[in-house]
Short mmCIF file of C-alpha atoms in Angstrom, two decimals:
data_model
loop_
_atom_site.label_atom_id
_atom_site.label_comp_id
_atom_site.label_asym_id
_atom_site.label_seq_id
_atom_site.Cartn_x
_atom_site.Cartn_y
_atom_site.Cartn_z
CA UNK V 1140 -1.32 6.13 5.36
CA UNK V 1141 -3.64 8.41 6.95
CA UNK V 1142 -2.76 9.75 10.54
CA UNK V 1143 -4.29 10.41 13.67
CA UNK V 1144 -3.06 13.98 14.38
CA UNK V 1145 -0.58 15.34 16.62
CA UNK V 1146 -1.99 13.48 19.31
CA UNK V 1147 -1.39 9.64 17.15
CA UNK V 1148 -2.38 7.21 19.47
CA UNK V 1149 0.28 4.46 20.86
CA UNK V 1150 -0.59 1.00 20.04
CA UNK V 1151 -3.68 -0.27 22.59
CA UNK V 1152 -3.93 -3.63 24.26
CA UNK V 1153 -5.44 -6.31 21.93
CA UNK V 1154 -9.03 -6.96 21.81
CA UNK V 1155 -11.20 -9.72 20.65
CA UNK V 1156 -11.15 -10.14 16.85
CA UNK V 1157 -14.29 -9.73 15.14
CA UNK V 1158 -15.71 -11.74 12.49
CA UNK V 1159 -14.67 -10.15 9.13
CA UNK V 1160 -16.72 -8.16 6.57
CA UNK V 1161 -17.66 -10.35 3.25
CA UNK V 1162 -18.30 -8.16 0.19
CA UNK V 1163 -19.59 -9.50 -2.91
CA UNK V 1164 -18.97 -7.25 -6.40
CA UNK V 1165 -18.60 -7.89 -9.95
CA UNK V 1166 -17.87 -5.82 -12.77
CA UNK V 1167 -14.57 -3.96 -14.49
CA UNK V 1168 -14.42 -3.39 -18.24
CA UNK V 1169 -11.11 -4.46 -19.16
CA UNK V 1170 -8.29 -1.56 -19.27
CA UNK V 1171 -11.20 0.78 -17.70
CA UNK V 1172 -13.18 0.78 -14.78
CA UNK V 1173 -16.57 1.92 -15.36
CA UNK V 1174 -18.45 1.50 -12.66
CA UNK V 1175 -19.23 -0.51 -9.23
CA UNK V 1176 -22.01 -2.60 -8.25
CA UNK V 1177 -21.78 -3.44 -4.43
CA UNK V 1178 -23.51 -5.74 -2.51
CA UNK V 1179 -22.65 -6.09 1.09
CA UNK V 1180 -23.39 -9.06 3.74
CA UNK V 1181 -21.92 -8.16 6.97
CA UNK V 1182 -20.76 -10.88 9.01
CA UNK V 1183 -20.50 -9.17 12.63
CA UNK V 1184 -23.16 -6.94 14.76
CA UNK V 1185 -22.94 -3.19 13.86
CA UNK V 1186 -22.80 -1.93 10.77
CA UNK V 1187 -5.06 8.00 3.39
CA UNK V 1188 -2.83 9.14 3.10
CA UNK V 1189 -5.71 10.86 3.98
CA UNK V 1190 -6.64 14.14 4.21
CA UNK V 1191 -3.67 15.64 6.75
CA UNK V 1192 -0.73 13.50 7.51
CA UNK V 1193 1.49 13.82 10.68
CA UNK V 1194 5.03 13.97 11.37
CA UNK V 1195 6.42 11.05 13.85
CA UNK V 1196 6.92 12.81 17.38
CA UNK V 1197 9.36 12.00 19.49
CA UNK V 1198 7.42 10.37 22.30
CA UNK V 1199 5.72 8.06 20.17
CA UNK V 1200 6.39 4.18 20.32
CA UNK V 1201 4.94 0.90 18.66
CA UNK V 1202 6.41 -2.66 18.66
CA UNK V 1203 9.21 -3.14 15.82
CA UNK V 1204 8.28 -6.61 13.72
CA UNK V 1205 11.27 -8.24 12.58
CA UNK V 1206 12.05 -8.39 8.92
CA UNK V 1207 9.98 -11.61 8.25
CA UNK V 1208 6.91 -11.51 6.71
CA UNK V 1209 4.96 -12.67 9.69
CA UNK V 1210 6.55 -11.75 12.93
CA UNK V 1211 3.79 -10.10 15.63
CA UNK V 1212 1.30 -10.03 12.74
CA UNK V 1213 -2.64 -11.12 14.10
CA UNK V 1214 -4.14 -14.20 12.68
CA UNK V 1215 -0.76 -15.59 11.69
CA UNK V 1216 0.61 -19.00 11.71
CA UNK V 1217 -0.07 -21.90 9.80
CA UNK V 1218 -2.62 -21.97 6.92
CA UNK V 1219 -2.93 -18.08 6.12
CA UNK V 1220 -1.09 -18.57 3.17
CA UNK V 1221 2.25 -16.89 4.62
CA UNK V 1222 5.37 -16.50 2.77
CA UNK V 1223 9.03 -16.44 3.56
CA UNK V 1224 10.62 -13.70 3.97
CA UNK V 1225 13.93 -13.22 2.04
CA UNK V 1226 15.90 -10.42 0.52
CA UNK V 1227 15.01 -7.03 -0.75
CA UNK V 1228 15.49 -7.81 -3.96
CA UNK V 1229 14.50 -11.39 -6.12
CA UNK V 1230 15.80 -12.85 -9.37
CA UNK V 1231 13.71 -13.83 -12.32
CA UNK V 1232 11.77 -16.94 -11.74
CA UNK V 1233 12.86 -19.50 -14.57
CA UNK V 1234 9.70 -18.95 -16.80
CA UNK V 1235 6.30 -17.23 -16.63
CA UNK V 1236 4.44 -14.76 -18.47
CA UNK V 1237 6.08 -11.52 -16.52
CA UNK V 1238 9.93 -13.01 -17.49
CA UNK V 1239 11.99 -9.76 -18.20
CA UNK V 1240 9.81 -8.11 -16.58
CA UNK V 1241 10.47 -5.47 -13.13
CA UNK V 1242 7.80 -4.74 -9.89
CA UNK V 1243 8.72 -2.31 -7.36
CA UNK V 1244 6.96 -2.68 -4.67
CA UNK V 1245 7.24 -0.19 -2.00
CA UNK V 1246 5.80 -1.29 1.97
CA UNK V 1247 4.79 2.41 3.39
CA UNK V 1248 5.93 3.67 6.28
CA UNK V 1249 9.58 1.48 8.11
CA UNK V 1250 8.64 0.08 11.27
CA UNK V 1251 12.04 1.69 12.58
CA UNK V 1252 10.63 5.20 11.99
CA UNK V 1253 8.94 5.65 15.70
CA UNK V 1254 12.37 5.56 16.88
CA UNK V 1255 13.79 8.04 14.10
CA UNK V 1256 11.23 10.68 14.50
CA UNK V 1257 14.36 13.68 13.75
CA UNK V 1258 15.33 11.95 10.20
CA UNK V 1259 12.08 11.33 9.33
CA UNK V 1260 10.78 15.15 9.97
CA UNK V 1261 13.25 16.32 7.57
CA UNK V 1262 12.16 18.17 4.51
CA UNK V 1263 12.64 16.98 0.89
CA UNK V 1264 11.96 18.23 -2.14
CA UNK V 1265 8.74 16.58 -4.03
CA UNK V 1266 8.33 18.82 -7.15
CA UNK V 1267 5.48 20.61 -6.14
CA UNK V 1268 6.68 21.80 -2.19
CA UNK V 1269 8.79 20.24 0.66
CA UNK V 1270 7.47 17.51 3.01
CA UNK V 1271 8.75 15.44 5.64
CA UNK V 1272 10.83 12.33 4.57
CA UNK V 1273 8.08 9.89 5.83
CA UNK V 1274 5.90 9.30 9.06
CA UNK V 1275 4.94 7.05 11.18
CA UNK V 1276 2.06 5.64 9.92
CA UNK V 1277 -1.09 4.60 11.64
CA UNK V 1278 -2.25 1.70 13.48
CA UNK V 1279 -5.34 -0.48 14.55
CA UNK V 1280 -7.26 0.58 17.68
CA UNK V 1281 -5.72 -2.85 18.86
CA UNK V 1282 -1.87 -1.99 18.19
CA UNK V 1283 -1.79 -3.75 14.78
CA UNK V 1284 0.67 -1.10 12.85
CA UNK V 1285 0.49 0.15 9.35
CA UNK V 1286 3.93 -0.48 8.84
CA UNK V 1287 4.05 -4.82 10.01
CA UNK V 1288 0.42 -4.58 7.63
CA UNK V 1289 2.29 -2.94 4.86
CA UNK V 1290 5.67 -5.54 4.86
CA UNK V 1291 3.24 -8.38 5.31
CA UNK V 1292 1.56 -7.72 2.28
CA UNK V 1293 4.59 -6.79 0.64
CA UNK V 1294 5.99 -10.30 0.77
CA UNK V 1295 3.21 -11.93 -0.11
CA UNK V 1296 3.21 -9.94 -3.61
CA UNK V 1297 6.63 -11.06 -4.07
CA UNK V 1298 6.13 -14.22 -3.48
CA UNK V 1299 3.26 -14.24 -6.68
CA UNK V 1300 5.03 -12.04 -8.81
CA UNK V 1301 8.17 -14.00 -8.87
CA UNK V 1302 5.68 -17.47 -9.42
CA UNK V 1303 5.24 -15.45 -12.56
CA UNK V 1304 8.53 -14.57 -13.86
CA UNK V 1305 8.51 -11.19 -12.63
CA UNK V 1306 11.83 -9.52 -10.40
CA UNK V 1307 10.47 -8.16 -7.47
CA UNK V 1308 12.44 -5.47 -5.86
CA UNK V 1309 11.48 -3.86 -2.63
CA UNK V 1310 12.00 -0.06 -1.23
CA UNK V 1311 12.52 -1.57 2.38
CA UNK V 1312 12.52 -4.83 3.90
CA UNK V 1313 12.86 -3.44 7.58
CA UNK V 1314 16.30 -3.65 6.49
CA UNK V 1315 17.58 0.01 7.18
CA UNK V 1316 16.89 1.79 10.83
CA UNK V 1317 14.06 4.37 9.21
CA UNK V 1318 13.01 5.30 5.68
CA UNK V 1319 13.55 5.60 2.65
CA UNK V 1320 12.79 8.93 2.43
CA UNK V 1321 9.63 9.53 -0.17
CA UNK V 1322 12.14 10.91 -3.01
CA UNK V 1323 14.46 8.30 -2.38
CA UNK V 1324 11.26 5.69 -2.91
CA UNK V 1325 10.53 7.07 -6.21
CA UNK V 1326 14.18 7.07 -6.84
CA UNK V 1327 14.32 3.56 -5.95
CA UNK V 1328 11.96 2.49 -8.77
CA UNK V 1329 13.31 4.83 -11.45
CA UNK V 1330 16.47 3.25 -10.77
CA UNK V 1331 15.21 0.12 -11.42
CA UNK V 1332 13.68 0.86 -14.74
CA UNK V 1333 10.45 -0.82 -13.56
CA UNK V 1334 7.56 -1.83 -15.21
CA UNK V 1335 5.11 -0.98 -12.47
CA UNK V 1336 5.53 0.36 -9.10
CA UNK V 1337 2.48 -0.07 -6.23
CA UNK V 1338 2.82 1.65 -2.73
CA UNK V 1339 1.38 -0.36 -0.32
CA UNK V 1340 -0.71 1.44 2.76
CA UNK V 1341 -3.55 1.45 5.15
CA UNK V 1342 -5.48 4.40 6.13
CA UNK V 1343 -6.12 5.76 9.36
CA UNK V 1344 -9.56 7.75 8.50
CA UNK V 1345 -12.20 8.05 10.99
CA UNK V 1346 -14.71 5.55 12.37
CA UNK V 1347 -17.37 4.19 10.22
CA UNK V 1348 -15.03 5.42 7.01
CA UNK V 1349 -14.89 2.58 5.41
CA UNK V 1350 -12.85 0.45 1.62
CA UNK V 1351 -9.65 0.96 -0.26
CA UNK V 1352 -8.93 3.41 -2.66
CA UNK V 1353 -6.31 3.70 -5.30
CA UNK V 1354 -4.20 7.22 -5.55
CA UNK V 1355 -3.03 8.18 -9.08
CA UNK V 1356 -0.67 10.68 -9.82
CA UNK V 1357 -2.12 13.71 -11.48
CA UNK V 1358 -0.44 15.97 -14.16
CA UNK V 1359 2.55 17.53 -12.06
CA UNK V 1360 5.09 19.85 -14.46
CA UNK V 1361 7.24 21.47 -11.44
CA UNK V 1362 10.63 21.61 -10.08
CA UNK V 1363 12.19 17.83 -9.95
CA UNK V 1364 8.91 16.70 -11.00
CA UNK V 1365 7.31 15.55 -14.46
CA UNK V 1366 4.83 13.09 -14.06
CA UNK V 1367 3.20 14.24 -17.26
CA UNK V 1368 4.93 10.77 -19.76
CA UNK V 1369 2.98 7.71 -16.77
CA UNK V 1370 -0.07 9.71 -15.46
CA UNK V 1371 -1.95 7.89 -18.54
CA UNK V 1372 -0.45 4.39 -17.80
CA UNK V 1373 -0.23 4.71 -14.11
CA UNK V 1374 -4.53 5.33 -14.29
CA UNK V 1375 -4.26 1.95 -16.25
CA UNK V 1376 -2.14 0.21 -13.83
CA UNK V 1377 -4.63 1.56 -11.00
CA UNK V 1378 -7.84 0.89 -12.84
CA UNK V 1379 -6.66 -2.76 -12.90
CA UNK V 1380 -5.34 -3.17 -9.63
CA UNK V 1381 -8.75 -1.57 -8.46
CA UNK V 1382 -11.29 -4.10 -10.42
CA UNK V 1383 -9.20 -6.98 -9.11
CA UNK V 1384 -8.58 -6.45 -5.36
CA UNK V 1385 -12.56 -5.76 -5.26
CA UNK V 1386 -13.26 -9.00 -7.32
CA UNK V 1387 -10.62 -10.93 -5.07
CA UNK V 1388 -10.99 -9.64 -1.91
CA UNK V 1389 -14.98 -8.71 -1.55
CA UNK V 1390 -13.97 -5.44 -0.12
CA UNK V 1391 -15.81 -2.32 -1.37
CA UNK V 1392 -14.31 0.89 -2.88
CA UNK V 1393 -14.00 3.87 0.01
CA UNK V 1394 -17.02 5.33 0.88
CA UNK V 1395 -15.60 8.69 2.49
CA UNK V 1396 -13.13 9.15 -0.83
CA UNK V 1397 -13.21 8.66 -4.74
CA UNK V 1398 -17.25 8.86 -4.68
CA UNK V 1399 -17.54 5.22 -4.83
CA UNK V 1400 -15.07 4.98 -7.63
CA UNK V 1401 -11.99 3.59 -5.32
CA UNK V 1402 -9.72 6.05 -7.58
CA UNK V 1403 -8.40 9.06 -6.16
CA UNK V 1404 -6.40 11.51 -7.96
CA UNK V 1405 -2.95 13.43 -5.84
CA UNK V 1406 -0.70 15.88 -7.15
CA UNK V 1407 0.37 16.06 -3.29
CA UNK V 1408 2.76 12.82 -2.79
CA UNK V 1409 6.57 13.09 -3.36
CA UNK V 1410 6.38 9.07 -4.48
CA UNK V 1411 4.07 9.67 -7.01
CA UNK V 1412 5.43 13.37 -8.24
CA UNK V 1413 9.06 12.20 -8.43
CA UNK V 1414 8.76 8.94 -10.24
CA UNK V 1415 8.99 8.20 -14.03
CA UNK V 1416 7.94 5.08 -14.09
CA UNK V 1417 4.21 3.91 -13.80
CA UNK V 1418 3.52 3.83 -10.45
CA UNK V 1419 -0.24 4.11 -7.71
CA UNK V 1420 -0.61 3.72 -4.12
CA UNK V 1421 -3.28 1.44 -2.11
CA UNK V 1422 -4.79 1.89 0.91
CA UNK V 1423 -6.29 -1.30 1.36
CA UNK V 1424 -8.38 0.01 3.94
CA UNK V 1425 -8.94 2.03 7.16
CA UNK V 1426 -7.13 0.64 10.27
CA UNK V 1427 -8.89 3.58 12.20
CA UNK V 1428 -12.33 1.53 11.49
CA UNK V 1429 -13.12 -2.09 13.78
CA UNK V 1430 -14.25 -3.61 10.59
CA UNK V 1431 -11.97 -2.55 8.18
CA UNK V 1432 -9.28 -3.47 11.14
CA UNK V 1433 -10.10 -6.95 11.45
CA UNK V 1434 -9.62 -7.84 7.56
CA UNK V 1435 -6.49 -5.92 8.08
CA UNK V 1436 -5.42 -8.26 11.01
CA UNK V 1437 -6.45 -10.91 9.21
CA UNK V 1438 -3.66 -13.39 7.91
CA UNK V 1439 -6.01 -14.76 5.07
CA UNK V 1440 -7.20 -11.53 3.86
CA UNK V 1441 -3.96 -10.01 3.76
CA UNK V 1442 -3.39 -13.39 0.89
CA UNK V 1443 -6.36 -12.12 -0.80
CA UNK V 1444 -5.34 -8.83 -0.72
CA UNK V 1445 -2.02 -9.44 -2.63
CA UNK V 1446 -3.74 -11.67 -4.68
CA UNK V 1447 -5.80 -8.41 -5.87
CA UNK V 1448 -2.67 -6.29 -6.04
CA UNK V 1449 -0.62 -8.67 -7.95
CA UNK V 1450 -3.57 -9.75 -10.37
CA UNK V 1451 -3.97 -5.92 -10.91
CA UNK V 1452 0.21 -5.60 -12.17
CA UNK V 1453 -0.17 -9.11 -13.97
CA UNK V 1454 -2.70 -7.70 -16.26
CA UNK V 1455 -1.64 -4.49 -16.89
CA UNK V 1456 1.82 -6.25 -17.61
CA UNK V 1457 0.17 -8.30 -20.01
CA UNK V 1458 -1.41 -5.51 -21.42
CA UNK V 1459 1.45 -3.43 -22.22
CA UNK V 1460 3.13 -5.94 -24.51
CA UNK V 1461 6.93 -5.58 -24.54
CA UNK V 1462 6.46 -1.61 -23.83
CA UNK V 1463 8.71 -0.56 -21.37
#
């Protein structure tokens, strides 16, 4: 969810993938994360929204994936564990342990928005200031965009969470030319009365920045904007999403952000300040990095990924009982 700058690069032509980072790591206390342990065996040569985001300019372009799950994505096809892609919105499955219960799960950044890059500059209100409606996102060195990462991943969550009962709702399916604005995203969930909302990204950091991190909402009392009731489940929700994508995935917490923790704290993000309903962002990782890129492009590890995510909302589902 990071950016590039002013000057964000159009997508490159494709390179040879590299052979993808393994991470071993243990350890989260249930309902808390305490602490990391990471052991890393790198299996190549060589070894955020981030800190300033950027508005879409006009001149930029990027190749618009289709609304299936897999269209133009690398390391596709069969075997990676790929999922259907069907409507925004899912019924109940007949039975599981998450029946009754709602996930909102929101795929940063449309892939329609290079094409948008007036609607998307507009200013809405997020509690705390005015910001742009949404960007661009970022993008792998080799073209790979943040947005076809972010609706991959996206269907592969529903697909889990409905295997357990849940109704999956997304913000945007590629189904709408640009957006939803970031108020109308929180809105989205609100709406919905959901359980748990997760904001799916990729960062676009600089080289050698490295891991995912987990963005919180901190204690926001300001305009439109009370996030005061879920900043203390929303932490929950993060802490277990964080212990399980680094058990499930191998990959380690950021090692530019969160000092090592993968948790990040924003009072900064109109999706977070606006919603009353728990609710984190991921960024599973920086695109901006080779190695971080090709787990990113990677078909499998964008199964494991939303393995982590979803195991992260199925416990703290669990957790919460019939709360909610």
């Amino acid at each position: 969810m990071s950016y590039t700058g002013p000057g964000f690069d159009p997508p490159r032509p494709p390179r040879s993938r590299r052979r993808p980072l393994t991470v071993a790591l243990a350890a989260l206390v249930p309902g808390a994360l305490l602490g990391w342990a990471v052991y890393a065996a790198v299996g190549g040569p060589g070894d955020e929204e981030g800190q300033a985001g950027v508005s879409a300019s006009a001149s930029a372009s990027a190749r618009t994936p289709s609304p299936s799950a897999g269209s133009a994505s690398p390391s596709g096809g069969p075997g990676d564990g790929k999922p259907d892609a069907s409507s925004p919105a899912s019924a109940p499955g007949p039975s599981g342990p998450l029946r009754g219960k709602v996930v909102v799960i929101d795929p940063g950044h449309n892939p329609g928005n290079f094409r948008h890059a007036g609607e998307i500059n507009r200013q809405v209100d997020i509690g705390t200031n005015r910001k742009e409606c949404d960007t661009t996102g970022t993008s792998t060195n080799d073209g790979y965009t943040e947005a076809e990462f972010t609706l991959d991943v996206a269907h592969r969550m529903r697909t889990l969470l409905e295997k357990q009962g849940a109704t999956v709702k997304l913000t945007q399916d590629a189904d709408r030319p640009f957006g939803p604005c970031v108020d109308e995203r929180a809105r989205i969930g609100n709406k919905a009365e959901a359980d748990a909302v997760v904001s799916i990204h990729a960062d676009g950091s600089g080289t050698g920045n490295r891991g995912f991190h987990v963005i919180l909402p901190g204690a926001v009392n300001a305009g439109a904007a009370d996030t005061r009731p879920v900043v203390g489940p929303s932490r929950e929700l993060g802490e277990r999403i964080a212990g399980t994508f680094v058990r499930v995935t191998g990959s380690a917490p950021s090692n530019y952000v969160g000092g090592g923790t993968g948790l990040v704290t924003r009072e900064d993000l109109g999706g977070l300040n606006l919603s009353t309903v728990p609710k984190v962002f991921i960024e599973c990782g920086n695109m901006r990095d080779s190695k971080d890129a090709a787990l990113l492009s990677s078909g499998a590890w964008r199964q494991k990924a939303a393995r982590g995510i979803s195991g992260g909302i199925v416990s703290f589902l669990r957790g919460q009982g019939s709360a909610h």
